Short mmCIF file of C-alpha atoms and ligand atoms in Angstrom, two decimals:
data_model
loop_
_atom_site.label_atom_id
_atom_site.label_comp_id
_atom_site.label_asym_id
_atom_site.label_seq_id
_atom_site.Cartn_x
_atom_site.Cartn_y
_atom_site.Cartn_z
CA MET A 287 0.00 0.00 0.00
CA ALA A 288 1.30 3.46 -0.89
CA LEU A 289 2.49 5.74 1.86
CA SER A 290 -0.05 8.49 2.48
CA VAL A 291 2.09 10.62 4.79
CA PRO A 292 2.86 14.07 3.34
CA VAL A 293 6.60 14.74 3.12
CA THR A 294 7.67 18.37 3.56
CA TRP A 295 10.84 19.49 1.88
CA SER A 296 13.21 22.30 0.87
CA ASP A 297 15.99 22.08 -1.73
CA ALA A 298 17.88 24.60 0.44
CA HIS A 299 19.16 21.76 2.66
CA ARG A 300 21.81 21.18 -0.02
CA LEU A 301 23.38 24.57 0.79
CA HIS A 302 24.80 22.99 3.96
CA ALA A 303 27.45 20.72 2.53
CA PRO A 304 30.59 20.80 4.68
CA THR A 305 33.20 18.42 3.31
CA THR A 306 34.95 18.07 6.64
CA ALA A 307 34.05 17.93 10.31
CA VAL A 308 36.56 18.52 13.08
CA TRP A 309 36.95 15.82 15.72
CA ILE A 310 39.57 16.00 18.48
CA GLY A 311 41.33 18.60 16.39
CA VAL A 312 41.49 16.46 13.26
CA ALA A 313 39.66 17.26 10.06
CA ILE A 314 37.60 14.17 9.18
CA ASP A 315 35.21 13.48 6.34
CA ALA A 316 31.79 14.94 7.04
CA ASP A 317 28.94 12.39 7.08
CA GLU A 318 25.96 14.70 7.63
CA LEU A 319 25.64 15.11 3.87
CA PRO A 320 23.00 16.41 1.43
CA ALA A 321 22.73 12.90 -0.03
CA ARG A 322 21.08 11.76 3.22
CA ALA A 323 17.93 13.79 2.68
CA ASP A 324 17.97 13.18 -1.08
CA ARG A 325 18.08 9.40 -0.52
CA ILE A 326 15.23 9.56 2.00
CA ARG A 327 13.10 11.65 -0.34
CA GLY A 328 13.74 9.28 -3.23
CA GLU A 329 12.76 6.24 -1.19
CA LEU A 330 9.56 7.87 0.09
CA GLU A 331 8.58 8.98 -3.41
CA ASP A 332 9.11 5.41 -4.60
CA ALA A 333 6.72 4.36 -1.85
CA GLY A 334 4.08 6.73 -3.19
CA ALA A 335 4.40 9.61 -0.74
CA ALA A 336 3.63 13.14 -1.94
CA VAL A 337 6.38 15.76 -1.48
CA ILE A 338 5.29 19.27 -0.50
CA ASP A 339 7.59 22.28 -0.71
CA ALA A 340 8.00 24.08 2.59
CA GLU A 341 6.37 27.45 3.07
CA GLN A 342 8.34 30.31 4.56
CA HIS A 343 7.55 31.11 8.17
CA GLY A 344 8.57 34.05 10.33
CA ASP A 345 11.04 33.79 13.17
CA ASP A 346 8.41 33.72 15.94
CA ALA A 347 8.49 29.96 16.52
CA LEU A 348 12.29 29.94 16.27
CA LEU A 349 12.70 32.71 18.84
CA ALA A 350 10.18 31.03 21.13
CA VAL A 351 12.70 28.28 21.88
CA HIS A 352 16.10 29.84 21.02
CA ASP A 353 18.04 32.81 22.36
CA ALA A 354 17.95 35.67 19.85
CA GLY A 355 21.73 35.90 20.25
CA LEU A 356 22.17 32.33 19.02
CA VAL A 357 19.94 32.95 16.02
CA ASP A 358 21.77 36.17 15.18
CA PHE A 359 25.15 34.46 15.54
CA LEU A 360 24.19 31.64 13.19
CA ARG A 361 22.72 34.05 10.68
CA THR A 362 25.87 36.16 10.42
CA ALA A 363 28.79 33.99 11.61
CA TRP A 364 30.11 32.70 8.32
CA LYS A 365 29.76 36.06 6.55
CA HIS A 366 31.74 37.77 9.32
CA TRP A 367 34.29 34.93 9.40
CA ASP A 368 34.81 35.25 5.68
CA GLU A 369 35.03 39.06 5.81
CA ALA A 370 37.60 38.82 8.61
CA GLY A 371 39.86 36.83 6.30
CA LEU A 372 40.08 33.77 8.56
CA PRO A 373 39.71 31.41 5.55
CA ASP A 374 43.08 32.75 4.33
CA ASP A 375 44.84 33.46 7.63
CA PRO A 376 45.13 31.10 9.50
CA GLY A 377 43.40 29.07 6.81
CA GLN A 378 40.18 27.87 8.45
CA ARG A 379 37.43 28.03 5.87
CA ASP A 380 34.55 27.25 8.28
CA VAL A 381 33.50 28.84 11.58
CA VAL A 382 34.75 26.65 14.43
CA GLY A 383 35.02 27.27 18.17
CA TYR A 384 38.20 27.09 20.22
CA ILE A 385 37.46 28.55 23.69
CA PHE A 386 34.32 27.61 25.62
CA PRO A 387 32.95 29.35 28.73
CA THR A 388 32.68 26.26 30.93
CA PRO A 389 31.79 26.70 34.63
CA GLY A 390 35.42 25.92 35.45
CA LEU A 391 36.69 28.79 33.33
CA LEU A 392 34.14 31.29 34.61
CA GLY A 393 34.51 30.51 38.31
CA GLY A 394 31.02 31.79 39.04
CA LEU A 395 31.08 34.84 36.78
CA GLU A 396 28.47 35.38 34.10
CA PRO A 397 29.87 34.73 30.62
CA ARG A 398 30.16 37.69 28.27
CA VAL A 399 30.12 37.47 24.51
CA PRO A 400 33.73 37.98 23.34
CA GLU A 401 34.70 40.78 21.02
CA ALA A 402 37.08 38.61 18.97
CA LEU A 403 35.20 36.82 16.23
CA SER A 404 37.49 33.80 16.49
CA ALA A 405 36.40 33.40 20.13
CA ARG A 406 32.74 34.31 19.80
CA THR A 407 31.72 30.88 18.50
CA GLY A 408 32.41 29.41 21.94
CA ALA A 409 29.68 31.60 23.41
CA TRP A 410 27.04 29.83 21.30
CA CYS A 411 28.46 26.36 20.61
CA PHE A 412 29.24 23.50 22.97
CA ASP A 413 31.67 21.49 20.85
CA ALA A 414 34.60 22.01 18.50
CA MET A 415 33.17 19.51 16.03
CA THR A 416 30.22 21.33 14.49
CA VAL A 417 31.37 23.84 11.91
CA VAL A 418 29.34 26.65 10.35
CA ALA A 419 30.08 26.69 6.65
CA GLY A 420 28.88 29.02 3.92
CA GLY A 421 25.23 28.05 3.38
CA THR A 422 24.79 26.43 6.80
CA TRP A 423 22.43 29.11 8.07
CA GLU A 424 20.31 29.12 4.91
CA ALA A 425 19.92 25.34 5.13
CA ALA A 426 19.24 25.31 8.88
CA ARG A 427 16.66 28.08 8.56
CA ALA A 428 14.97 26.21 5.70
CA ALA A 429 14.84 23.10 7.89
CA VAL A 430 12.74 25.11 10.35
CA ASP A 431 10.33 25.96 7.53
CA VAL A 432 10.19 22.28 6.55
CA ALA A 433 9.31 21.31 10.13
CA LEU A 434 6.78 24.12 10.56
CA THR A 435 5.09 23.24 7.26
CA ALA A 436 4.67 19.69 8.57
CA ALA A 437 3.26 21.14 11.80
CA ASP A 438 0.80 23.22 9.76
CA LEU A 439 -0.45 20.08 8.01
CA VAL A 440 -1.06 18.33 11.32
CA LEU A 441 -2.75 21.40 12.80
CA ALA A 442 -5.01 21.40 9.72
CA GLY A 443 -6.07 17.83 10.47
CA ALA A 444 -3.51 15.48 8.93
CA PRO A 445 -2.89 12.58 11.33
CA LEU A 446 0.78 12.42 10.36
CA ALA A 447 3.30 14.60 8.54
CA TYR A 448 6.99 13.96 7.96
CA ALA A 449 9.56 16.78 7.84
CA CYS A 450 12.40 15.58 5.59
CA CYS A 451 14.84 18.12 6.93
CA ARG A 452 18.54 18.57 7.51
CA PRO A 453 20.80 19.60 9.08
CA PRO A 454 19.42 17.80 12.14
CA GLY A 455 18.52 19.70 15.29
CA HIS A 456 17.93 17.63 18.40
CA HIS A 457 21.18 18.49 20.21
CA VAL A 458 20.59 22.27 20.12
CA THR A 459 19.63 23.87 23.44
CA HIS A 460 18.08 27.29 24.08
CA SER A 461 21.37 29.06 23.45
CA ALA A 462 23.97 26.58 22.16
CA PHE A 463 24.39 24.53 18.99
CA GLY A 464 26.53 21.43 18.51
CA GLY A 465 26.41 17.75 17.64
CA SER A 466 26.13 18.52 13.89
CA CYS A 467 22.94 20.46 14.73
CA TYR A 468 22.22 24.21 14.53
CA VAL A 469 18.53 24.85 15.19
CA ASN A 470 16.23 22.51 17.13
CA ASN A 471 13.59 21.70 14.50
CA ALA A 472 11.71 19.29 16.79
CA ALA A 473 11.56 21.78 19.68
CA VAL A 474 10.40 24.57 17.35
CA THR A 475 7.69 22.21 16.11
CA ALA A 476 6.57 21.29 19.62
CA GLN A 477 6.37 24.96 20.61
CA ARG A 478 4.38 25.77 17.47
CA LEU A 479 1.87 23.05 18.37
CA ARG A 480 1.59 24.49 21.88
CA ASP A 481 1.15 28.04 20.60
CA SER A 482 -1.56 26.81 18.23
CA GLY A 483 -3.70 25.45 21.04
CA VAL A 484 -2.43 21.92 21.64
CA ALA A 485 -2.35 21.89 25.43
CA ARG A 486 0.16 19.09 25.97
CA VAL A 487 2.81 17.82 23.57
CA ALA A 488 5.38 15.02 23.80
CA VAL A 489 8.73 15.09 22.01
CA LEU A 490 9.71 11.44 21.62
CA ASP A 491 13.31 11.08 20.47
CA VAL A 492 14.38 7.73 18.99
CA ASP A 493 17.66 8.95 17.50
CA ALA A 494 20.54 6.84 18.78
CA HIS A 495 21.86 9.83 20.75
CA HIS A 496 20.22 11.64 23.65
CA GLY A 497 17.83 14.41 22.66
CA ASN A 498 19.49 16.81 25.07
CA GLY A 499 18.32 19.92 23.24
CA ALA A 500 14.57 19.60 23.74
CA ARG A 501 15.19 18.24 27.20
CA ALA A 502 17.11 21.42 28.12
CA ILE A 503 14.65 23.75 26.38
CA PHE A 504 11.56 22.29 28.09
CA ARG A 505 13.28 21.19 31.27
CA GLU A 506 11.22 23.25 33.69
CA ARG A 507 7.87 22.88 31.93
CA ASP A 508 5.28 20.14 32.24
CA ASP A 509 3.27 21.04 29.13
CA VAL A 510 5.96 19.52 26.89
CA LEU A 511 7.20 16.05 27.78
CA THR A 512 10.65 15.15 26.49
CA ALA A 513 11.47 11.45 26.32
CA SER A 514 14.51 9.89 24.67
CA VAL A 515 15.91 6.42 24.05
CA HIS A 516 19.60 6.48 23.27
CA VAL A 517 22.88 4.70 23.68
CA ASP A 518 24.09 4.92 27.26
CA PRO A 519 26.33 8.01 27.52
CA ALA A 520 28.26 6.21 30.27
CA ALA A 521 29.40 3.71 27.62
CA GLY A 522 31.34 6.48 25.88
CA TRP A 523 28.88 8.04 23.46
CA PHE A 524 27.82 11.57 22.55
CA PRO A 525 26.70 13.76 24.31
CA HIS A 526 28.71 12.05 27.07
CA PHE A 527 27.74 14.41 29.92
CA LEU A 528 23.96 14.07 29.58
CA GLY A 529 21.24 11.51 28.99
CA PHE A 530 21.40 9.48 32.17
CA ALA A 531 18.23 7.94 33.60
CA ASP A 532 18.45 10.10 36.71
CA ASP A 533 19.12 13.46 35.02
CA GLY A 534 15.74 14.69 36.27
CA GLY A 535 13.58 17.50 34.92
CA THR A 536 9.90 18.29 35.24
CA ALA A 537 8.48 16.13 32.45
CA ASN A 538 11.39 14.10 31.16
CA LEU A 539 12.22 10.45 30.62
CA ASN A 540 15.67 9.27 29.62
CA VAL A 541 16.06 5.62 28.65
CA PRO A 542 19.74 4.88 28.05
CA VAL A 543 20.37 1.44 26.52
CA ALA A 544 23.60 -0.50 26.29
CA PRO A 545 25.70 -0.85 23.14
CA GLY A 546 24.57 -3.88 21.15
CA SER A 547 21.05 -3.80 22.58
CA GLY A 548 19.29 -4.80 19.35
CA ASP A 549 15.57 -4.76 18.55
CA GLU A 550 14.06 -6.24 21.69
CA VAL A 551 15.67 -3.94 24.25
CA TRP A 552 15.38 -0.87 22.01
CA LEU A 553 11.70 -1.51 21.22
CA ASP A 554 10.94 -1.98 24.90
CA ALA A 555 12.46 1.47 25.46
CA VAL A 556 10.33 2.90 22.62
CA SER A 557 7.27 1.47 24.40
CA GLN A 558 8.38 3.23 27.59
CA LEU A 559 8.43 6.51 25.64
CA VAL A 560 4.93 5.80 24.33
CA ARG A 561 3.62 5.05 27.82
CA ALA A 562 5.21 8.25 29.15
CA ALA A 563 3.33 10.26 26.51
CA GLN A 564 0.07 8.55 27.44
CA GLU A 565 0.62 9.17 31.15
CA HIS A 566 1.55 12.78 30.39
CA GLY A 567 -1.80 13.27 28.68
CA SER A 568 -0.10 14.45 25.50
CA GLU A 569 -2.49 15.52 22.76
CA ALA A 570 0.08 15.45 19.95
CA LEU A 571 3.50 13.92 19.32
CA VAL A 572 6.68 15.22 17.79
CA VAL A 573 8.90 12.26 16.92
CA ALA A 574 12.59 13.12 16.56
CA LEU A 575 13.37 10.34 14.10
CA GLY A 576 17.02 9.53 13.88
CA VAL A 577 17.73 6.17 12.28
CA ASP A 578 21.34 5.96 13.46
CA ALA A 579 20.38 3.20 15.93
CA ALA A 580 20.50 0.90 12.89
CA GLY A 581 23.07 -1.85 12.68
CA GLY A 582 26.01 -0.70 10.56
CA ASP A 583 25.77 2.98 11.44
CA PRO A 584 29.24 3.99 12.64
CA ASN A 585 27.84 6.74 14.84
CA ALA A 586 26.10 4.40 17.30
CA PRO A 587 26.32 0.72 18.30
CA LEU A 588 22.66 -0.23 18.87
CA ASP A 589 22.19 -2.80 16.05
CA VAL A 590 18.51 -2.14 15.44
CA THR A 591 17.12 -3.75 12.25
CA GLU A 592 14.83 -2.39 9.55
CA ASP A 593 12.05 -4.54 11.02
CA GLY A 594 12.83 -2.95 14.38
CA PHE A 595 12.22 0.51 12.95
CA ARG A 596 8.99 -0.71 11.32
CA GLU A 597 7.79 -2.04 14.68
CA ALA A 598 8.80 1.23 16.40
CA GLY A 599 6.64 3.04 13.85
CA ARG A 600 3.73 0.71 14.66
CA ARG A 601 4.03 1.43 18.36
CA LEU A 602 4.26 5.19 17.82
CA GLY A 603 1.33 5.13 15.39
CA GLY A 604 -0.69 2.96 17.75
CA VAL A 605 -0.90 5.87 20.21
CA GLY A 606 -3.45 7.41 17.86
CA LEU A 607 -2.27 11.00 18.33
CA ALA A 608 -1.59 13.62 15.66
CA THR A 609 2.13 13.34 14.96
CA VAL A 610 4.85 15.38 13.29
CA VAL A 611 7.91 13.26 12.50
CA VAL A 612 11.10 15.33 12.20
CA GLN A 613 14.24 13.86 10.65
CA GLU A 614 17.36 13.74 12.82
CA GLY A 615 20.40 11.43 12.38
CA GLY A 616 21.12 8.35 10.29
CA TYR A 617 24.29 8.32 8.25
CA VAL A 618 24.55 5.18 6.11
CA LEU A 619 23.45 6.36 2.69
CA ASP A 620 22.56 2.91 1.38
CA ILE A 621 20.01 2.25 4.13
CA VAL A 622 18.85 5.62 5.50
CA GLY A 623 15.92 5.89 3.07
CA ARG A 624 14.70 2.35 3.69
CA LEU A 625 14.81 2.83 7.44
CA VAL A 626 12.72 6.00 7.33
CA ARG A 627 10.29 4.37 4.91
CA ALA A 628 9.93 1.33 7.18
CA THR A 629 9.27 3.55 10.20
CA LEU A 630 6.59 5.58 8.42
CA GLU A 631 4.96 2.47 6.92
CA GLY A 632 4.91 0.97 10.40
CA PHE A 633 3.38 4.16 11.75
CA GLU A 634 0.54 4.07 9.23
CA ASP A 635 0.01 0.39 9.95
CA GLY A 636 -0.12 1.01 13.71
CA ARG A 637 -2.45 3.91 13.23
CA SER A 638 -4.97 1.86 11.24
CA ARG A 639 -5.23 -1.00 13.74
ZN1 ZN B 930 22.20 10.62 16.46
#
């Protein structure tokens, strides 16, 4: 049966195409590539899904969850970096942080935004891995429009809409980007649903890494539940410092799972997320759909199968709530499309039962 989920889209994602990422000071091949979204779109079109171009939205929803300083930094950083000549001297083409205002550095003082452009990145970014390249802002801002267009469809009565967006967003907090993410598309979506009259919303994050961004943004609120299944940060995985079961928060559930967990353990965790949304009284879901929990993805060791993703979709769809699915991670080009397709087919199957 053909997929009936509308797929929202912007060609502008291709403007964010860094060829390298920086990890422990070494330039490595980037893997958050335009081909990811293009492969997903192709697979969903093959399955019969209709693709809808994103409509432009104002900054209201963006500024409802992010510091205006972060948004302004992202909007202008690469232009200023380029104008300052840093691509030629010392030869760094992309914006990258080098000093970070950790509590240890500040010793209790409030951080100030540095004058030096080369240092300013550290005020808004929490890692030295996530570079801002020419075109990054345009792509990240378009991803917000893709997510909000999917939210519009659900608010207009669609039971499910899928935002085929990149770069991903789920690691971005109120005022800091990182983890290959720049703007928190899922959090923006959840806030838009709230501002449009949905009283209680759940952000369910099944990416292989902790959805620390939404968790931080909604940490002190009970109208937006944040729940995440992810590889145990204690086992040595990003974001390392966060994502533990006892991290706390007002309406938050973290379900860390061990490396090598596979379908059974991971799906049990997905069911815990579903139950948390039901207990929360959520009236709509935002699913942060990373498919990097799949076996073979070098960015996480969870070994979930395509059938596992299909079953996760069934369980999420079985909740029977209006749902916006927002694309996050998933880096193996040969399988990323199939995994998203399986999840959405499972969702529609679960929904119809
Ligand atoms: Zn991930």
